[in-house]
Coordinates of C-alpha atoms and ligand atoms in Angstrom, one line a residue:
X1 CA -13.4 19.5 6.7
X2 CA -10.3 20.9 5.0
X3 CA -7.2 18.9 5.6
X4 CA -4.4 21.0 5.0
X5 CA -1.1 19.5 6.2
X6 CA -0.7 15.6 5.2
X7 CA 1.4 13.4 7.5
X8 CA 2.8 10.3 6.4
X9 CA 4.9 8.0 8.8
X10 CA 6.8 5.4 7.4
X11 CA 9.1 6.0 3.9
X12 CA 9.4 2.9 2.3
X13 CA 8.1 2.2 -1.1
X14 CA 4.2 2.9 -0.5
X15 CA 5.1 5.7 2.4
X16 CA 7.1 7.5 -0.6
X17 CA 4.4 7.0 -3.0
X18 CA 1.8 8.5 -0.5
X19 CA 4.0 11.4 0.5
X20 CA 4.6 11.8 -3.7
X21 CA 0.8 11.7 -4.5
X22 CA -0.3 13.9 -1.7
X23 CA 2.9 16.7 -2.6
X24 CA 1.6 16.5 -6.8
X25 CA -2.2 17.1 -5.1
X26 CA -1.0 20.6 -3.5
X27 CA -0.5 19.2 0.2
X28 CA 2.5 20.2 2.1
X29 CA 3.5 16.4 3.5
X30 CA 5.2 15.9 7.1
X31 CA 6.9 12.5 6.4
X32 CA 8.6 10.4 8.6
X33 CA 10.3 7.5 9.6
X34 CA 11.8 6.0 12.4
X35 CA 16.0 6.0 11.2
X36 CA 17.6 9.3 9.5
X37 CA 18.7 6.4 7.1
X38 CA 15.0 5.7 6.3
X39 CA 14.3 8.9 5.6
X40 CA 17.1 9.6 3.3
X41 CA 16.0 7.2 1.3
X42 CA 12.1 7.6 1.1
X43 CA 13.3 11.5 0.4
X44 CA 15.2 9.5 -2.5
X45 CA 12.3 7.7 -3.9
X46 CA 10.3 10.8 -4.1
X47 CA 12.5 13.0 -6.0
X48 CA 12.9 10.0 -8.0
X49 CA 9.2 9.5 -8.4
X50 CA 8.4 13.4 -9.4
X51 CA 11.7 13.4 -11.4
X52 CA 9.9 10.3 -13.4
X53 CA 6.9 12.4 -13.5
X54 CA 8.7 15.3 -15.1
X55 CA 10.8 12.9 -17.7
X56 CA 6.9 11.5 -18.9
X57 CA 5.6 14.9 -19.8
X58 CA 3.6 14.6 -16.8
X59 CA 4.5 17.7 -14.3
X60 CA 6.7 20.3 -15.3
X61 CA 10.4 21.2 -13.4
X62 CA 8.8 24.2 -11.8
X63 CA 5.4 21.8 -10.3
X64 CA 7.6 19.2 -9.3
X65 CA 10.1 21.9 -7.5
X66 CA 7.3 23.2 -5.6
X67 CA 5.9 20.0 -4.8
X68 CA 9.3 19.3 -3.2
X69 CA 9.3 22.2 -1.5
X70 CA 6.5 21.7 0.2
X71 CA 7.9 18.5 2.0
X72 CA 9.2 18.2 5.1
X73 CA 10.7 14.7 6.4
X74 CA 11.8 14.2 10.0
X75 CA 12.8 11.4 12.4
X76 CA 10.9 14.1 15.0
X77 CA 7.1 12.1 15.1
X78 CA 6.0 15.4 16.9
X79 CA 6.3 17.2 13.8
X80 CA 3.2 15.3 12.8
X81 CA 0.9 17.2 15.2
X82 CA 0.6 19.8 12.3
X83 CA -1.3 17.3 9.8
X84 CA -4.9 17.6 9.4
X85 CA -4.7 13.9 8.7
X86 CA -1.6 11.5 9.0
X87 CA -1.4 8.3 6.9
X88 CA 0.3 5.7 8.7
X89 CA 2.4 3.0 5.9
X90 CA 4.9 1.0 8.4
X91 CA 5.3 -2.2 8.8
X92 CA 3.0 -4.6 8.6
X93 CA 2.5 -5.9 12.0
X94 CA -0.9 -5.1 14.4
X95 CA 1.7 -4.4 17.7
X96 CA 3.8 -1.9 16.2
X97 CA 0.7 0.0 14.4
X98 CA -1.3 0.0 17.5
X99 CA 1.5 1.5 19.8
X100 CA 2.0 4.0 16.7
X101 CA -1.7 5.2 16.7
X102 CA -1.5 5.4 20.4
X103 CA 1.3 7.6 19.9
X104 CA -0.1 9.7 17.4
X105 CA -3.1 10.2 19.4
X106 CA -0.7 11.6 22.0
X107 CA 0.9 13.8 19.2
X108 CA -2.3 15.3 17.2
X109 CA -4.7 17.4 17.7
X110 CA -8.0 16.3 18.4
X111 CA -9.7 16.4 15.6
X112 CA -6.6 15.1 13.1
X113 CA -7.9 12.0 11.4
X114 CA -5.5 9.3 11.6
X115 CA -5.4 6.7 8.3
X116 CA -3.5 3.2 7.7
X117 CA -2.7 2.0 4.6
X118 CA -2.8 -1.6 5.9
X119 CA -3.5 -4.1 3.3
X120 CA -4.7 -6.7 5.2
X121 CA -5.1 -6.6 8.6
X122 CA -7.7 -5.4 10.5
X123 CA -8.4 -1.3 10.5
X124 CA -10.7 -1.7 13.6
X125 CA -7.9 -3.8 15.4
X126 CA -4.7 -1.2 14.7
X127 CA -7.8 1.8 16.3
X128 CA -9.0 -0.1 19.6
X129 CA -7.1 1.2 21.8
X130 CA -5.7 4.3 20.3
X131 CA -7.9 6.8 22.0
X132 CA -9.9 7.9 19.4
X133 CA -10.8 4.9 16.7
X134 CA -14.1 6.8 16.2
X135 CA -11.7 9.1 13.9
X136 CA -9.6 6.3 12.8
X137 CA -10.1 4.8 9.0
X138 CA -8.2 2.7 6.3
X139 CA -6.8 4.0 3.2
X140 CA -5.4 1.6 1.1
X141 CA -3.5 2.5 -1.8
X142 CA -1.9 0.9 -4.8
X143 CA 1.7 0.0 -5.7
X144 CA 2.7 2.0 -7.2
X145 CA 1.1 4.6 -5.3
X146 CA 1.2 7.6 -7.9
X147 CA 0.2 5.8 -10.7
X148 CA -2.3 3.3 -9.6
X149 CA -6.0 5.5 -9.3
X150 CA -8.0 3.2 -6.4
X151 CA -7.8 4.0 -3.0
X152 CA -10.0 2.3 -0.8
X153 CA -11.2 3.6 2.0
X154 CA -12.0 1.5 4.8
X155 CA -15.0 1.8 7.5
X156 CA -14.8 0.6 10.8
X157 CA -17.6 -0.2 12.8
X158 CA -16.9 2.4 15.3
X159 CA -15.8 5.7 12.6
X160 CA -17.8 8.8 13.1
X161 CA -19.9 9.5 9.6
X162 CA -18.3 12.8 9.2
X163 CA -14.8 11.6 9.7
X164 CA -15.5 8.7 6.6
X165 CA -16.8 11.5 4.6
X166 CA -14.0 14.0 4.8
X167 CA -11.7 10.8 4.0
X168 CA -13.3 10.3 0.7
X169 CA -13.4 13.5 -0.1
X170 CA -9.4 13.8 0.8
X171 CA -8.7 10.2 -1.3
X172 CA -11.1 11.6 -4.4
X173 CA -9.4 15.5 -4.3
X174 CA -5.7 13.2 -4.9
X175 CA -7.2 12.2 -7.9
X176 CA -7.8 8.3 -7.2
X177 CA -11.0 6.7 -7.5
X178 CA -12.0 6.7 -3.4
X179 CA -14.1 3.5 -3.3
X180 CA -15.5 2.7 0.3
X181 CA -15.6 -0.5 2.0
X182 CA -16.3 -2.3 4.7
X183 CA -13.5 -3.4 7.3
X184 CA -13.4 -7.4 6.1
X185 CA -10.3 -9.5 5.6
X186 CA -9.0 -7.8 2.1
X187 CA -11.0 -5.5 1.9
X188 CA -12.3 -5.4 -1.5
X189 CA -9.3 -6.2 -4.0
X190 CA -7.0 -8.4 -2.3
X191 CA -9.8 -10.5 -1.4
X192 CA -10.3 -11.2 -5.2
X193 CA -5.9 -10.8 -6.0
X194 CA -4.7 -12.6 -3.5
X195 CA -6.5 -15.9 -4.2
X196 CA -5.8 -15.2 -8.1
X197 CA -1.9 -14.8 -7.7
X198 CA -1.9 -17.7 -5.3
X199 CA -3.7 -20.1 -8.0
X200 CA -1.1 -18.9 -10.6
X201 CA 1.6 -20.3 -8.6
X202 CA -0.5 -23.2 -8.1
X203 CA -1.4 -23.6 -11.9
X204 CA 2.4 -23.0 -12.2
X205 CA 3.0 -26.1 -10.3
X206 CA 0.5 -28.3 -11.6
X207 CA 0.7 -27.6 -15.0
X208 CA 5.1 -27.1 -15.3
X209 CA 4.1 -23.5 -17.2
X210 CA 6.7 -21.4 -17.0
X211 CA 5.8 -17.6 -15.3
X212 CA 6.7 -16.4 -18.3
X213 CA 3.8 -18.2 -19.9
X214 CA 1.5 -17.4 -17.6
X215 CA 1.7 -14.2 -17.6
X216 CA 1.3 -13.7 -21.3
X217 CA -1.9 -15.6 -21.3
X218 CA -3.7 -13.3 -18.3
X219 CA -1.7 -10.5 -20.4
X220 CA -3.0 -11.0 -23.5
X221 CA -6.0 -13.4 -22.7
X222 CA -7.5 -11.3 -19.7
X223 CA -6.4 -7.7 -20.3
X224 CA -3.8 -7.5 -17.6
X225 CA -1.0 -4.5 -17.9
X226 CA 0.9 -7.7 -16.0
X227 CA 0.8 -10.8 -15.8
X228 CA 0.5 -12.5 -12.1
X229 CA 4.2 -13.8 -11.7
X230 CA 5.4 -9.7 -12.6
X231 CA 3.0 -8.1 -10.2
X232 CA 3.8 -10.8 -7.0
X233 CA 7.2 -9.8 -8.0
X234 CA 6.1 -6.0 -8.3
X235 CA 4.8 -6.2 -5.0
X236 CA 7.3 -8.7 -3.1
X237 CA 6.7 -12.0 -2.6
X238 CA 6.9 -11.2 1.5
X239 CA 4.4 -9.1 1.1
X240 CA 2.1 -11.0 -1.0
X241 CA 2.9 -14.0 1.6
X242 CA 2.2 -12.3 4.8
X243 CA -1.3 -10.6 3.0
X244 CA -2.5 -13.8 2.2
X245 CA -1.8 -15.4 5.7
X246 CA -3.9 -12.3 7.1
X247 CA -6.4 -13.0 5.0
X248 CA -6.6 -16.4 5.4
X249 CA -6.3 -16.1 9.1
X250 CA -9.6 -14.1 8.7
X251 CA -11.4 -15.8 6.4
X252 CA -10.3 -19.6 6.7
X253 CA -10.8 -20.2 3.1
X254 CA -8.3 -22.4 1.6
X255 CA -7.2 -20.2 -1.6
X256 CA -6.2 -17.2 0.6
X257 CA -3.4 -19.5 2.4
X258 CA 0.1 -18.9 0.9
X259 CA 1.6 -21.7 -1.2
X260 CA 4.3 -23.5 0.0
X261 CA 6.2 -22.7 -2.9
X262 CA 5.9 -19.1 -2.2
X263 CA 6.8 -19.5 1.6
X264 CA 10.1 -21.2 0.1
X265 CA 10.7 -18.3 -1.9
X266 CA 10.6 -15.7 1.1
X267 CA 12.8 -18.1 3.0
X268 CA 15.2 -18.0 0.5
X269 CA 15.0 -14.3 0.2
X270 CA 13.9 -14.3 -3.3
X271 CA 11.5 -11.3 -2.5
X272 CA 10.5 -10.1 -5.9
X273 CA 12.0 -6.5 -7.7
X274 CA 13.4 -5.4 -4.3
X275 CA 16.1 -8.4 -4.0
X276 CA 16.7 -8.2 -7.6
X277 CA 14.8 -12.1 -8.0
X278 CA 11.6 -13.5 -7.5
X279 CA 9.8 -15.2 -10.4
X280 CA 12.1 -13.5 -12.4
X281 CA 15.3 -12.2 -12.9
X282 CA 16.2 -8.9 -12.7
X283 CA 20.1 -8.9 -12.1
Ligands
3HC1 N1 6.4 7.9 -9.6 C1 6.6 8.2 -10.9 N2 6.8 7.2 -11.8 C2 6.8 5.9 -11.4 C3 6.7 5.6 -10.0 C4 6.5 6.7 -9.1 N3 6.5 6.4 -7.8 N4 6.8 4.3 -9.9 C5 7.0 3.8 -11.1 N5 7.0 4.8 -12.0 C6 7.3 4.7 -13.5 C7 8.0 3.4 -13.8 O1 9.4 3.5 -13.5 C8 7.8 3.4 -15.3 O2 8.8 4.2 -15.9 P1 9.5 3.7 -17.3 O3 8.4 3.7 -18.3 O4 10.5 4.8 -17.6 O5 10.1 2.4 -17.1 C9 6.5 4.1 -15.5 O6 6.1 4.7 -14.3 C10 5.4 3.2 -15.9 O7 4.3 4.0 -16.2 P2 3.5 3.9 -17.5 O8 2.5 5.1 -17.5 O9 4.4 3.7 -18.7 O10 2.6 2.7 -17.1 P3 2.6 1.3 -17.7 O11 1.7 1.3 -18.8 O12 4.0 0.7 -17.9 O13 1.9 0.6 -16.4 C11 1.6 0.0 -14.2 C12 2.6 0.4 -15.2 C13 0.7 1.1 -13.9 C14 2.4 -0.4 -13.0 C15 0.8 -1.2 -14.8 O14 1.7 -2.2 -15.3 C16 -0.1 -1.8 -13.9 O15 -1.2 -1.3 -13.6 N6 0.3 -3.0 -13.3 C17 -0.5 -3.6 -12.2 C18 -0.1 -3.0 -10.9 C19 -1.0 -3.5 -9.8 O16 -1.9 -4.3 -10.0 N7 -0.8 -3.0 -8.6 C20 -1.5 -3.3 -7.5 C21 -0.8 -4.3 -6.7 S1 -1.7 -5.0 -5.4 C22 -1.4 -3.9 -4.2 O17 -0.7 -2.9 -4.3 C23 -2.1 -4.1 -2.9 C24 -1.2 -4.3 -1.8 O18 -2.0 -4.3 -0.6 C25 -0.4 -5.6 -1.8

């Protein structure tokens, strides 16, 4: 099945990054967000994402102009209803993604497959409900979005064979590496990164290493591009907090639970990049 149009709702940092990836692939993109605020700004991060693009050598002025061209960003969800598949990135909460796909159902056509690029919650629990989870799948990109390759692709229990298919075919024809998996706590990589970044703040702790340090030894001793302290921070340490207490909800395993040290950090609202501190510094 051809998918034509891409909708993406929500224009934060991985809704841009989605829109940006989908515009470089040759889709036109309905994007949109909630606030004409919002979308002013996700509009922001993707110029400033295919601008990048075009500074590295990596699109030239006249694919990135087209590629801008060939967005359209709106406050007006209707506008969605002309996506062949919409790709929902909001926030990360099941009640606000399950009255969103409910909406969307209203808004699409029937057969328009509707995506969430959850992280960790449950793909099966943002469909129930929606009116159609049998076209209803997760795919879960990478921040950040353009320049990480996996996508996984989530399966529900309930998703129609054909439906699954088309999505792979839409994550591989981006240009990511479209890996399927089943709809478990994590899905595939979180359930191994989440634990990992949790016992670096717990070998941090025990062992008075600095981030620093730690981060050159997975660097340099394990073949990370970054180290655990610079990706949590990459990511935002409320993120990273309220993935692992997802997970951990779902799996009860004692790695997966956030470290109080981390939850002290949210509090404080040292968030990562995004508030300028986390582990580090970036003022
Ligand atoms: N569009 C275009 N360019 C972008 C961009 C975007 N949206 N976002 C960032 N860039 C730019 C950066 O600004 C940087 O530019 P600079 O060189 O001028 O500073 C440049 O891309 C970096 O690109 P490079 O090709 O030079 O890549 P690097 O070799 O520096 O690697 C990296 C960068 C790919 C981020 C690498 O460090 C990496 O792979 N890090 C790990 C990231 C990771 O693991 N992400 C997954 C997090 S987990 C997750 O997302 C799951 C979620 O559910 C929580």
């Amino acid at each position: 099945m051809a998918i034509g149009t891409v909708g993406v709702v929500g224009l934060g940092t991985m809704g841009a990054g989605i829109a940006q990836v989908c515009l470089e692939a040759g889709h036109v993109v309905v994007a949109s967000d909630a606030a004409p605020e919002a979308v002013a700004a996700g509009v922001g991060r993707i110029e400033a994402g295919l601008a990048k693009r075009v500074a590295k050598g990596l699109l030239t002025d006249e694919v990135a102009t087209a590629a801008r061209a060939r967005l359209t960003a709106t406050t007006d969800s209707a506008a969605l209803g002309a996506a062949g598949i919409v790709i929902e990135a909001i926030v990360e909460e099941l009640a606000p993604k399950r009255a969103l796909f409910a909406s969307l159902h209203e808004v699409c056509p029937a057969d328009t497959i509707l995506a969430t690029n959850t992280s960790a919650l449950s793909v099966s629990a943002i469909a129930a409900g929606c009116g159609r989870p049998e076209r209803v799948v997760g795919l879960h990109f990478f921040n950040p979005a353009p320049l990480m390759r996996l996508v996984e692709v989530v399966r529900t229990e309930v998703v129609d064979a054909d439906v699954f298919a088309s999505a792979l075919a839409f994550a591989a024809a981006l240009g990511k590496e479209a890996v399927p998996c089943a709809d478990t706590p994590g899905f595939l990589v979180n359930r191994l990164l989440i634990p990992i970044l949790n016992d670096a703040i717990r070998a941090m702790e025990e062992t008075g290493a600095s981030p620093e340090d730690i981060d050159r030894a997975m660097r340099f001793g394990a073949g990370w591009p970054m180290g655990p302290f610079a990706l949590a921070d990459l990511v935002g340490l409320d993120v990273h907090a309220h993935a692992s207490e997802a997970i951990w909800r779902g799996l009860r395993e004692e790695r997966m639970a956030p470290p109080a040290r981390l939850q002290r950090m949210v509090e404080a609202g040292l968030l990562g990049r995004k508030a300028g501190r986390g582990f580090y510094d970036y003022s």
